[in-house]
Short mmCIF file of C-alpha atoms in Angstrom, two decimals:
data_model
loop_
_atom_site.label_atom_id
_atom_site.label_comp_id
_atom_site.label_asym_id
_atom_site.label_seq_id
_atom_site.Cartn_x
_atom_site.Cartn_y
_atom_site.Cartn_z
CA MET A 1 -58.45 -67.82 -31.09
CA ILE A 2 -61.85 -70.34 -31.17
CA ALA A 3 -64.83 -69.64 -29.72
CA LEU A 4 -64.98 -70.55 -26.27
CA SER A 5 -67.63 -69.47 -23.62
CA LEU A 6 -66.70 -67.05 -20.49
CA ALA A 7 -67.46 -70.34 -18.29
CA GLU A 8 -65.51 -72.54 -20.59
CA ILE A 9 -62.55 -69.87 -20.28
CA ALA A 10 -63.16 -69.96 -16.12
CA GLU A 11 -63.04 -73.75 -16.24
CA VAL A 12 -60.34 -73.96 -18.20
CA VAL A 13 -57.76 -71.80 -15.94
CA GLY A 14 -58.90 -72.47 -12.94
CA GLY A 15 -61.26 -68.79 -11.90
CA GLN A 16 -64.32 -67.49 -11.08
CA THR A 17 -66.64 -65.19 -12.48
CA HIS A 18 -67.51 -61.46 -11.45
CA ASP A 19 -69.72 -59.19 -12.98
CA ILE A 20 -70.54 -61.96 -15.88
CA PRO A 21 -74.87 -61.60 -16.56
CA ASP A 22 -74.12 -64.54 -19.28
CA PRO A 23 -71.39 -67.15 -18.80
CA SER A 24 -72.24 -68.69 -22.26
CA VAL A 25 -71.19 -65.00 -23.89
CA ARG A 26 -68.19 -66.72 -25.92
CA VAL A 27 -65.42 -64.77 -26.51
CA THR A 28 -65.14 -64.70 -30.68
CA GLY A 29 -62.25 -62.38 -31.03
CA PRO A 30 -58.62 -61.96 -30.10
CA VAL A 31 -57.03 -62.71 -26.42
CA VAL A 32 -54.91 -58.71 -25.86
CA ARG A 33 -52.76 -57.02 -23.10
CA ASP A 34 -53.42 -53.85 -25.39
CA SER A 35 -56.53 -52.47 -24.56
CA ARG A 36 -55.85 -50.23 -27.59
CA GLU A 37 -56.79 -53.22 -29.28
CA ALA A 38 -59.45 -54.95 -27.83
CA GLY A 39 -62.80 -54.73 -29.87
CA PRO A 40 -65.93 -57.15 -30.30
CA GLY A 41 -66.08 -60.18 -28.39
CA SER A 42 -62.17 -60.90 -27.32
CA LEU A 43 -60.46 -61.19 -24.11
CA PHE A 44 -58.10 -58.46 -22.40
CA VAL A 45 -55.25 -59.32 -20.57
CA ALA A 46 -54.68 -57.67 -17.00
CA PHE A 47 -51.11 -57.21 -16.36
CA VAL A 48 -49.50 -55.00 -13.57
CA GLY A 49 -46.72 -54.00 -15.09
CA GLU A 50 -44.10 -51.29 -13.42
CA ARG A 51 -45.74 -48.56 -14.81
CA VAL A 52 -49.17 -49.33 -15.92
CA ASP A 53 -51.58 -51.59 -13.94
CA GLY A 54 -53.89 -53.66 -16.93
CA HIS A 55 -57.17 -53.27 -14.21
CA ASP A 56 -56.99 -49.50 -15.07
CA PHE A 57 -58.12 -50.49 -18.59
CA ALA A 58 -61.12 -52.38 -17.49
CA ALA A 59 -64.23 -50.69 -18.52
CA ALA A 60 -62.41 -49.10 -20.93
CA VAL A 61 -62.25 -52.16 -22.97
CA VAL A 62 -65.06 -54.32 -22.28
CA ASP A 63 -67.19 -50.33 -23.60
CA ALA A 64 -65.12 -50.86 -27.00
CA GLY A 65 -66.59 -54.39 -26.80
CA ALA A 66 -64.53 -56.89 -25.11
CA ALA A 67 -66.30 -60.03 -23.90
CA ALA A 68 -65.09 -59.79 -20.21
CA VAL A 69 -61.55 -58.78 -19.02
CA LEU A 70 -58.89 -61.62 -17.19
CA ALA A 71 -57.46 -60.53 -13.93
CA SER A 72 -56.29 -60.72 -10.62
CA ARG A 73 -58.99 -58.84 -9.04
CA PRO A 74 -63.04 -58.31 -9.80
CA VAL A 75 -62.63 -54.71 -11.44
CA GLY A 76 -66.87 -53.89 -11.48
CA VAL A 77 -67.05 -55.14 -15.66
CA PRO A 78 -67.46 -58.46 -16.57
CA ALA A 79 -64.08 -60.57 -15.43
CA ILE A 80 -62.52 -63.65 -15.09
CA VAL A 81 -60.78 -63.52 -11.62
CA VAL A 82 -57.93 -65.95 -11.07
CA ASP A 83 -54.27 -65.73 -9.08
CA ASP A 84 -51.85 -65.70 -11.38
CA VAL A 85 -52.94 -64.26 -15.03
CA GLN A 86 -49.96 -64.92 -16.52
CA ALA A 87 -50.20 -68.97 -15.59
CA ALA A 88 -54.05 -68.50 -16.20
CA LEU A 89 -53.10 -66.95 -19.98
CA GLY A 90 -50.44 -70.22 -20.64
CA ALA A 91 -53.35 -72.54 -19.64
CA LEU A 92 -55.55 -71.44 -22.17
CA ALA A 93 -53.28 -71.45 -24.76
CA ARG A 94 -51.94 -74.95 -23.85
CA HIS A 95 -56.27 -75.97 -24.35
CA VAL A 96 -56.46 -74.32 -27.53
CA VAL A 97 -53.25 -75.41 -28.86
CA ARG A 98 -54.25 -79.17 -27.92
CA ARG A 99 -58.21 -78.58 -29.20
CA LEU A 100 -56.86 -77.39 -32.61
CA GLY A 101 -54.70 -80.33 -34.25
CA ALA A 102 -52.34 -77.73 -36.13
CA THR A 103 -48.68 -78.94 -35.99
CA LEU A 104 -46.63 -77.05 -33.96
CA VAL A 105 -43.22 -75.74 -34.86
CA ALA A 106 -41.24 -74.55 -32.40
CA LEU A 107 -37.73 -73.16 -33.38
CA THR A 108 -35.19 -71.16 -31.56
CA GLY A 109 -31.18 -70.02 -31.29
CA SER A 110 -28.75 -67.19 -30.18
CA ALA A 111 -29.53 -65.49 -33.09
CA GLY A 112 -31.46 -65.57 -36.23
CA LYS A 113 -34.51 -66.69 -34.99
CA THR A 114 -36.75 -63.88 -36.14
CA SER A 115 -36.06 -63.64 -39.23
CA THR A 116 -35.70 -67.44 -40.13
CA LYS A 117 -38.97 -67.76 -38.59
CA ASP A 118 -40.63 -65.34 -41.04
CA LEU A 119 -39.13 -67.58 -43.70
CA ILE A 120 -40.46 -70.78 -42.17
CA ALA A 121 -44.19 -69.07 -42.52
CA GLN A 122 -44.33 -67.69 -45.94
CA VAL A 123 -42.99 -70.78 -46.75
CA LEU A 124 -45.25 -72.99 -45.03
CA ARG A 125 -48.65 -70.29 -46.14
CA GLN A 126 -48.32 -71.70 -49.57
CA LYS A 127 -49.88 -74.96 -48.73
CA ALA A 128 -51.70 -73.94 -45.64
CA PRO A 129 -53.12 -71.45 -43.48
CA THR A 130 -50.19 -70.80 -41.04
CA VAL A 131 -50.57 -68.11 -37.91
CA PHE A 132 -46.73 -67.28 -36.63
CA THR A 133 -45.40 -65.07 -33.91
CA PRO A 134 -45.54 -61.77 -34.75
CA GLY A 135 -41.79 -59.29 -34.79
CA SER A 136 -39.87 -61.43 -31.42
CA LEU A 137 -42.86 -62.11 -28.62
CA ASN A 138 -40.89 -65.33 -28.10
CA ASN A 139 -41.18 -64.51 -24.70
CA GLU A 140 -44.26 -66.33 -21.71
CA ILE A 141 -46.43 -64.19 -22.08
CA GLY A 142 -46.26 -63.06 -26.48
CA LEU A 143 -46.13 -66.40 -27.32
CA PRO A 144 -49.50 -67.83 -25.60
CA LEU A 145 -50.61 -64.46 -26.89
CA THR A 146 -49.47 -65.97 -30.59
CA ALA A 147 -50.63 -69.17 -30.05
CA LEU A 148 -54.31 -67.91 -29.09
CA THR A 149 -54.14 -66.42 -32.63
CA ALA A 150 -55.13 -69.18 -33.87
CA THR A 151 -58.57 -70.73 -35.18
CA GLU A 152 -60.03 -73.88 -36.12
CA ASP A 153 -58.83 -73.67 -40.30
CA THR A 154 -54.46 -73.51 -38.76
CA ARG A 155 -53.17 -75.92 -40.04
CA PHE A 156 -49.37 -74.73 -38.98
CA LEU A 157 -48.65 -72.57 -35.65
CA VAL A 158 -44.93 -70.84 -36.34
CA LEU A 159 -43.75 -70.50 -32.55
CA GLU A 160 -40.30 -68.47 -31.92
CA MET A 161 -38.57 -69.48 -28.75
CA GLY A 162 -36.37 -66.90 -26.73
CA ALA A 163 -34.72 -67.73 -23.21
CA ARG A 164 -32.34 -65.96 -20.96
CA GLY A 165 -31.63 -68.71 -18.49
CA ILE A 166 -32.24 -72.62 -17.72
CA GLY A 167 -35.76 -73.41 -17.66
CA HIS A 168 -37.08 -71.20 -20.12
CA ILE A 169 -37.26 -72.57 -23.02
CA ARG A 170 -38.97 -75.97 -20.88
CA TYR A 171 -41.20 -73.95 -20.00
CA LEU A 172 -43.13 -72.67 -23.08
CA THR A 173 -42.88 -75.78 -24.72
CA GLY A 174 -44.99 -77.23 -21.79
CA LEU A 175 -47.80 -74.86 -22.63
CA THR A 176 -47.93 -75.03 -26.71
CA PRO A 177 -45.98 -78.69 -27.25
CA PRO A 178 -43.61 -78.52 -30.75
CA ARG A 179 -43.96 -81.79 -32.61
CA ILE A 180 -41.39 -79.77 -34.91
CA GLY A 181 -38.47 -78.58 -32.99
CA LEU A 182 -35.82 -76.18 -35.34
CA VAL A 183 -32.77 -74.92 -33.13
CA LEU A 184 -30.17 -72.72 -35.36
CA ASN A 185 -27.51 -72.01 -33.49
CA VAL A 186 -25.77 -71.28 -30.39
CA GLY A 187 -24.23 -67.95 -29.88
CA SER A 188 -22.44 -65.22 -27.72
CA ALA A 189 -26.41 -63.66 -27.10
CA HIS A 190 -27.18 -63.04 -23.80
CA ILE A 191 -24.00 -64.62 -22.85
CA GLY A 192 -23.57 -62.46 -19.99
CA GLU A 193 -26.87 -63.58 -18.24
CA PHE A 194 -26.09 -67.54 -19.45
CA GLY A 195 -22.78 -67.66 -17.83
CA GLY A 196 -21.29 -69.55 -21.32
CA ARG A 197 -21.82 -71.24 -24.20
CA GLU A 198 -22.20 -74.44 -22.19
CA GLN A 199 -25.06 -72.89 -20.73
CA ILE A 200 -26.52 -71.65 -23.81
CA ALA A 201 -26.43 -75.29 -25.56
CA GLU A 202 -27.98 -76.70 -21.99
CA ALA A 203 -31.19 -74.19 -22.35
CA LYS A 204 -31.64 -74.06 -25.67
CA GLY A 205 -31.16 -78.19 -26.06
CA GLU A 206 -34.81 -77.88 -23.52
CA LEU A 207 -36.96 -77.67 -26.99
CA VAL A 208 -35.20 -81.13 -28.73
CA GLU A 209 -36.11 -82.69 -25.43
CA ALA A 210 -39.74 -81.79 -25.50
CA LEU A 211 -39.91 -83.60 -28.41
CA PRO A 212 -42.44 -86.52 -29.05
CA GLU A 213 -40.48 -89.85 -30.47
CA ASP A 214 -42.85 -89.36 -33.76
CA GLY A 215 -42.06 -85.82 -33.75
CA THR A 216 -38.61 -83.97 -35.69
CA ALA A 217 -35.74 -81.72 -34.59
CA VAL A 218 -34.51 -80.00 -36.98
CA LEU A 219 -30.50 -79.44 -36.31
CA ASN A 220 -27.89 -77.30 -37.73
CA ALA A 221 -24.61 -79.31 -39.09
CA ASP A 222 -22.16 -76.64 -39.01
CA ASP A 223 -23.14 -75.75 -35.64
CA PRO A 224 -21.36 -78.59 -33.49
CA LEU A 225 -23.05 -77.44 -29.86
CA VAL A 226 -26.14 -77.93 -32.22
CA ARG A 227 -25.47 -81.48 -33.51
CA ALA A 228 -25.00 -82.59 -30.56
CA MET A 229 -27.96 -82.36 -28.95
CA ALA A 230 -29.22 -84.92 -31.19
CA SER A 231 -28.48 -87.21 -28.17
CA ARG A 232 -30.80 -85.20 -26.12
CA THR A 233 -34.11 -86.39 -28.33
CA LYS A 234 -35.51 -89.80 -28.85
CA ALA A 235 -37.10 -88.02 -32.28
CA LYS A 236 -36.05 -88.26 -35.57
CA VAL A 237 -33.12 -85.56 -36.31
CA LEU A 238 -32.57 -83.40 -40.05
CA LEU A 239 -29.67 -81.71 -40.24
CA PHE A 240 -29.06 -78.93 -42.33
CA GLY A 241 -26.00 -76.67 -43.59
CA GLU A 242 -23.66 -76.83 -45.69
CA SER A 243 -21.89 -79.46 -44.71
CA GLY A 244 -21.94 -82.62 -46.88
CA GLU A 245 -23.76 -84.49 -44.35
CA ALA A 246 -26.55 -81.67 -43.40
CA ASP A 247 -30.11 -84.04 -45.17
CA VAL A 248 -30.75 -80.37 -46.39
CA ARG A 249 -27.62 -78.11 -47.54
CA ALA A 250 -26.38 -75.52 -50.13
CA GLU A 251 -24.50 -75.93 -53.03
CA ASN A 252 -22.72 -72.94 -54.54
CA VAL A 253 -23.55 -70.53 -52.68
CA ARG A 254 -22.51 -66.83 -54.03
CA LEU A 255 -23.85 -63.45 -53.36
CA THR A 256 -25.61 -60.81 -55.93
CA ASP A 257 -23.86 -57.44 -57.01
CA SER A 258 -26.74 -55.82 -54.34
CA GLY A 259 -26.11 -58.38 -51.70
CA GLN A 260 -28.22 -61.51 -52.50
CA PRO A 261 -27.65 -64.65 -51.67
CA SER A 262 -28.28 -67.65 -54.31
CA PHE A 263 -27.24 -71.26 -53.56
CA ARG A 264 -28.44 -74.37 -55.01
CA LEU A 265 -30.86 -76.22 -52.58
CA HIS A 266 -30.75 -79.71 -52.09
CA THR A 267 -33.34 -81.48 -50.27
CA PRO A 268 -33.85 -85.65 -50.03
CA SER A 269 -36.44 -84.58 -52.12
CA GLY A 270 -35.06 -82.94 -54.95
CA ALA A 271 -32.65 -79.61 -55.57
CA SER A 272 -33.04 -76.45 -57.04
CA ASP A 273 -32.76 -72.97 -57.27
CA VAL A 274 -33.22 -70.25 -55.19
CA THR A 275 -31.75 -66.48 -54.92
CA MET A 276 -33.35 -64.56 -51.65
CA ARG A 277 -34.53 -61.21 -51.26
CA LEU A 278 -32.75 -60.30 -48.10
CA TYR A 279 -29.40 -59.10 -47.87
CA GLY A 280 -26.56 -61.39 -46.29
CA GLU A 281 -24.92 -64.46 -47.09
CA HIS A 282 -25.86 -65.26 -43.43
CA HIS A 283 -29.58 -65.96 -44.79
CA VAL A 284 -28.79 -68.83 -46.31
CA SER A 285 -28.25 -70.80 -42.73
CA ASN A 286 -31.79 -69.69 -42.18
CA ALA A 287 -33.34 -70.68 -45.16
CA LEU A 288 -31.53 -73.98 -45.29
CA ALA A 289 -33.58 -74.31 -41.80
CA ALA A 290 -36.75 -73.32 -43.16
CA ALA A 291 -35.97 -75.50 -46.29
CA ALA A 292 -35.74 -78.58 -43.73
CA VAL A 293 -38.80 -77.61 -41.93
CA ALA A 294 -40.85 -77.37 -44.98
CA HIS A 295 -39.14 -80.49 -46.45
CA GLU A 296 -40.67 -82.85 -43.05
CA LEU A 297 -44.09 -81.51 -43.76
CA GLY A 298 -44.56 -82.52 -47.41
CA MET A 299 -43.24 -79.77 -49.50
CA SER A 300 -40.92 -80.60 -53.39
CA ALA A 301 -37.88 -78.69 -53.34
CA ASP A 302 -39.13 -76.73 -55.73
CA GLU A 303 -41.75 -75.70 -53.91
CA ILE A 304 -39.74 -74.71 -51.10
CA ALA A 305 -36.71 -73.13 -53.57
CA ARG A 306 -40.36 -71.35 -55.49
CA ALA A 307 -41.29 -69.71 -52.41
CA LEU A 308 -38.08 -69.10 -50.58
CA SER A 309 -37.00 -67.02 -53.88
CA GLU A 310 -40.19 -64.66 -53.21
CA ALA A 311 -39.64 -64.60 -49.32
CA GLY A 312 -39.14 -60.74 -48.15
CA SER A 313 -39.04 -59.40 -44.17
CA LEU A 314 -41.92 -59.55 -42.33
CA SER A 315 -40.31 -58.06 -39.56
CA ARG A 316 -38.80 -54.82 -39.29
CA TRP A 317 -35.46 -53.30 -38.49
CA ARG A 318 -34.23 -56.22 -40.23
CA MET A 319 -31.78 -55.52 -42.71
CA GLU A 320 -34.63 -53.44 -44.12
CA VAL A 321 -32.67 -51.68 -46.96
CA THR A 322 -33.79 -48.08 -48.69
CA GLU A 323 -32.84 -46.13 -51.56
CA ARG A 324 -33.20 -42.95 -50.97
CA PRO A 325 -33.66 -40.31 -54.23
CA ASP A 326 -30.30 -39.29 -54.09
CA GLY A 327 -29.17 -42.52 -54.46
CA VAL A 328 -27.93 -42.96 -50.61
CA THR A 329 -28.69 -46.58 -49.64
CA VAL A 330 -29.38 -47.01 -45.71
CA VAL A 331 -29.92 -50.58 -44.00
CA ASN A 332 -31.60 -50.71 -41.13
CA ASP A 333 -30.94 -53.34 -38.72
CA ALA A 334 -31.04 -51.84 -35.64
CA TYR A 335 -34.27 -53.90 -33.86
CA ASN A 336 -30.53 -55.47 -31.70
CA ALA A 337 -27.62 -57.20 -31.87
CA ASN A 338 -24.73 -59.50 -30.56
CA PRO A 339 -21.31 -60.41 -31.87
CA GLU A 340 -22.71 -63.39 -34.82
CA SER A 341 -25.77 -60.94 -36.24
CA MET A 342 -22.96 -57.67 -36.16
CA ARG A 343 -20.53 -59.77 -37.85
CA ALA A 344 -23.63 -61.43 -40.86
CA ALA A 345 -24.46 -57.90 -41.20
CA LEU A 346 -21.09 -56.26 -41.82
CA ARG A 347 -20.09 -59.28 -44.23
CA ALA A 348 -23.85 -57.75 -45.73
CA LEU A 349 -22.52 -54.21 -45.99
CA ALA A 350 -19.53 -55.41 -47.69
CA ALA A 351 -21.27 -56.92 -50.28
CA MET A 352 -23.58 -54.46 -50.85
CA GLY A 353 -20.82 -51.95 -51.20
CA ARG A 354 -18.70 -53.46 -54.16
CA ALA A 355 -21.19 -52.20 -56.49
CA SER A 356 -21.34 -48.80 -54.70
CA ARG A 357 -17.46 -48.72 -54.73
CA ALA A 358 -17.51 -49.32 -58.62
CA ALA A 359 -19.68 -46.08 -58.46
CA GLY A 360 -17.78 -44.05 -56.12
CA GLY A 361 -19.87 -44.68 -53.18
CA ARG A 362 -18.50 -45.95 -49.84
CA THR A 363 -19.72 -48.13 -47.14
CA TRP A 364 -20.60 -46.87 -43.71
CA ALA A 365 -21.00 -49.00 -40.68
CA VAL A 366 -23.16 -46.97 -37.82
CA LEU A 367 -22.64 -48.91 -34.77
CA GLY A 368 -23.50 -49.50 -31.62
CA LYS A 369 -23.35 -51.41 -27.95
CA MET A 370 -24.53 -55.04 -28.47
CA ALA A 371 -25.40 -55.51 -24.65
CA GLU A 372 -25.29 -58.42 -21.77
CA LEU A 373 -21.89 -59.27 -23.42
CA GLY A 374 -20.43 -59.64 -19.89
CA ASP A 375 -17.10 -60.31 -19.32
CA GLU A 376 -16.97 -60.91 -23.19
CA ALA A 377 -18.11 -57.35 -23.94
CA LEU A 378 -14.38 -55.50 -24.51
CA ALA A 379 -13.12 -58.21 -26.75
CA GLU A 380 -16.40 -59.20 -28.74
CA HIS A 381 -16.53 -54.91 -29.46
CA ASP A 382 -13.40 -54.77 -30.20
CA ALA A 383 -13.43 -58.04 -32.58
CA VAL A 384 -16.49 -55.97 -33.80
CA GLY A 385 -14.34 -53.11 -34.75
CA ARG A 386 -11.37 -54.78 -36.41
CA LEU A 387 -13.89 -57.25 -39.08
CA ALA A 388 -14.75 -53.93 -39.81
CA VAL A 389 -11.92 -52.81 -41.02
CA ARG A 390 -10.71 -55.88 -42.03
CA LEU A 391 -14.21 -56.28 -44.40
CA ASN A 392 -12.62 -52.71 -45.70
CA VAL A 393 -15.57 -50.31 -44.69
CA SER A 394 -15.12 -46.89 -45.59
CA LYS A 395 -16.09 -45.02 -42.33
CA LEU A 396 -16.87 -46.84 -38.58
CA VAL A 397 -19.59 -44.52 -36.73
CA ALA A 398 -19.68 -45.86 -33.11
CA VAL A 399 -22.36 -44.22 -30.94
CA GLY A 400 -22.90 -43.69 -27.95
CA GLY A 401 -20.17 -44.82 -24.57
CA ARG A 402 -17.86 -47.22 -23.17
CA GLU A 403 -18.71 -50.04 -25.36
CA ALA A 404 -19.05 -47.85 -28.48
CA ALA A 405 -15.44 -46.10 -27.98
CA TRP A 406 -14.19 -50.17 -28.01
CA LEU A 407 -15.47 -51.15 -31.22
CA GLN A 408 -13.58 -47.95 -32.53
CA LEU A 409 -10.28 -48.56 -30.34
CA GLY A 410 -10.65 -51.78 -31.92
CA ALA A 411 -10.67 -50.67 -35.94
CA TYR A 412 -7.92 -47.72 -34.60
CA ASN A 413 -5.55 -50.76 -33.61
CA GLU A 414 -6.46 -52.64 -36.53
CA GLY A 415 -5.65 -49.61 -38.94
CA SER A 416 -8.46 -47.66 -39.33
CA TRP A 417 -7.07 -43.99 -38.19
CA GLY A 418 -7.96 -39.93 -39.42
CA GLU A 419 -11.33 -39.93 -40.48
CA GLU A 420 -11.82 -43.90 -41.08
CA SER A 421 -13.43 -44.00 -37.86
CA VAL A 422 -14.94 -41.90 -35.57
CA HIS A 423 -16.91 -42.12 -31.93
CA VAL A 424 -19.69 -39.91 -31.27
CA SER A 425 -21.26 -39.14 -28.17
CA ASP A 426 -25.40 -40.06 -29.36
CA ALA A 427 -27.91 -40.32 -32.02
CA GLN A 428 -27.87 -37.03 -32.96
CA ALA A 429 -24.70 -36.90 -33.23
CA ALA A 430 -24.39 -39.91 -35.63
CA VAL A 431 -27.16 -38.13 -37.66
CA ASP A 432 -25.87 -34.71 -37.83
CA LEU A 433 -21.91 -36.32 -38.90
CA LEU A 434 -23.77 -38.58 -41.94
CA ARG A 435 -26.05 -35.54 -43.30
CA SER A 436 -22.67 -33.55 -43.67
CA GLN A 437 -20.96 -36.20 -45.70
CA LEU A 438 -22.87 -38.92 -47.29
CA ARG A 439 -23.38 -38.74 -50.96
CA PRO A 440 -24.76 -40.71 -53.97
CA GLY A 441 -24.24 -43.79 -53.69
CA ASP A 442 -22.95 -44.72 -50.40
CA VAL A 443 -24.15 -47.68 -48.21
CA VAL A 444 -24.97 -46.82 -44.21
CA LEU A 445 -25.87 -50.01 -41.81
CA VAL A 446 -27.36 -49.06 -38.68
CA LYS A 447 -27.30 -51.50 -35.89
CA ALA A 448 -26.88 -51.82 -31.77
CA SER A 449 -28.66 -53.46 -29.40
CA ARG A 450 -32.48 -53.06 -28.80
CA SER A 451 -31.84 -50.55 -25.84
CA VAL A 452 -29.63 -48.77 -27.86
CA GLY A 453 -32.48 -47.36 -29.85
CA LEU A 454 -30.32 -46.83 -33.44
CA GLU A 455 -33.62 -47.22 -35.50
CA SER A 456 -33.76 -43.38 -34.68
CA VAL A 457 -30.73 -42.72 -36.90
CA ALA A 458 -32.34 -44.65 -40.03
CA GLN A 459 -35.34 -43.13 -39.08
CA ALA A 460 -33.82 -39.47 -39.30
CA LEU A 461 -31.95 -40.34 -42.86
CA LEU A 462 -34.79 -42.02 -44.43
CA GLY A 463 -37.34 -39.47 -42.88
CA THR A 464 -39.91 -41.46 -41.82
CA GLY A 465 -39.09 -40.91 -38.00
CA ALA A 466 -42.04 -39.86 -35.48
CA GLU A 467 -40.51 -40.67 -33.05
CA GLY A 468 -38.11 -38.89 -30.49
CA GLU A 469 -35.71 -35.48 -31.18
CA VAL A 470 -33.51 -37.21 -33.58
CA ALA A 471 -36.53 -38.85 -35.70
CA ALA A 472 -38.40 -35.57 -35.63
CA ARG A 473 -35.17 -33.45 -37.44
#
């Protein structure tokens, strides 16, 4: 964070100082909510959670070197006390962003946000110092904490914005007003909470409504609900996609034998070839979105293509591809799942399997529940099971309760009988099955909503897990 005195911070957040001998002491380290991350010069934000009260760690963080605690009550050590810690954190982030002068890029969408954010960051940091959201910290707490990691030399601030209802993105853009706003897609993620895709589009479009007239809305030309958002902003509109009308588009898209996308990138400033290190054709759209943002910020087609070709995955459990010494390939995509990302992962698995089948290998889809689908849950799980069969996935392992049973039933009704699909009760049963049947050349995809915890299956297969019974075996 840019250095601020405790007196300045108290004024910005409307707080009162307590037990602070010298209000001119400056916060020079990070702003953190995890006491284990506190260090010299940091500011610890004390949230009260369901199981843990951050105020209980106040003395420990000051002993570790923290300058003070942002708290809702006096804690016996240097503290700035406010009525609402979350609101104070947001106010501090808003103040710092205004002082920075960096270009703020915000993005949202139903699927692909984190992968696209990682791509944008890797491209832009070729041009200038860039700060970006770590992982998926895209809510009312994670977003300001990310913004507060920016320093005086930061030129680009790339922030992922999530939403679970109308008004959420409007709130986030109020904390960190973007100059460039990117909307990737409108899909089915959280449709049970929103009530329908039109409501999702209404929420996502709050991002383009927040843009200034001299800003830029980067919109997916291939998604009608996203493209229609052009009418909701006075900012410049830049379209990306495979449509011929897109300003930034891809031609000659293909997948390598290992499932990595290759294409000809076209921008208003020129064209260049891209071969990505990431896996799956769905990354083409993500790459085009990143390219559109980079073009708007002055990068050439060659610079963008080179950076996209070098970019890797920065966030864990998102199409992490690891080949074991015995020749089994494990694809850990277990961070989260919705119908769109599930279909994309299955298509990536099918592409990767073409090479493995030539060597006698098989493809395995180890899938679990997709959460928050509401009334669409049965139909969507059934459709994913059917798609696995249509893509000629060798083995479907549906893991868990009712939703997993729907996955397996969809595959069965599509013609996957016998040992081609199976429903198992939990992750441990999946690991036992896989350990008994995997052979060299097989490719295993592991994917489900985060609440299912299927990453433990991938960790067990790779021997890398340190959490839980499955991973420890």
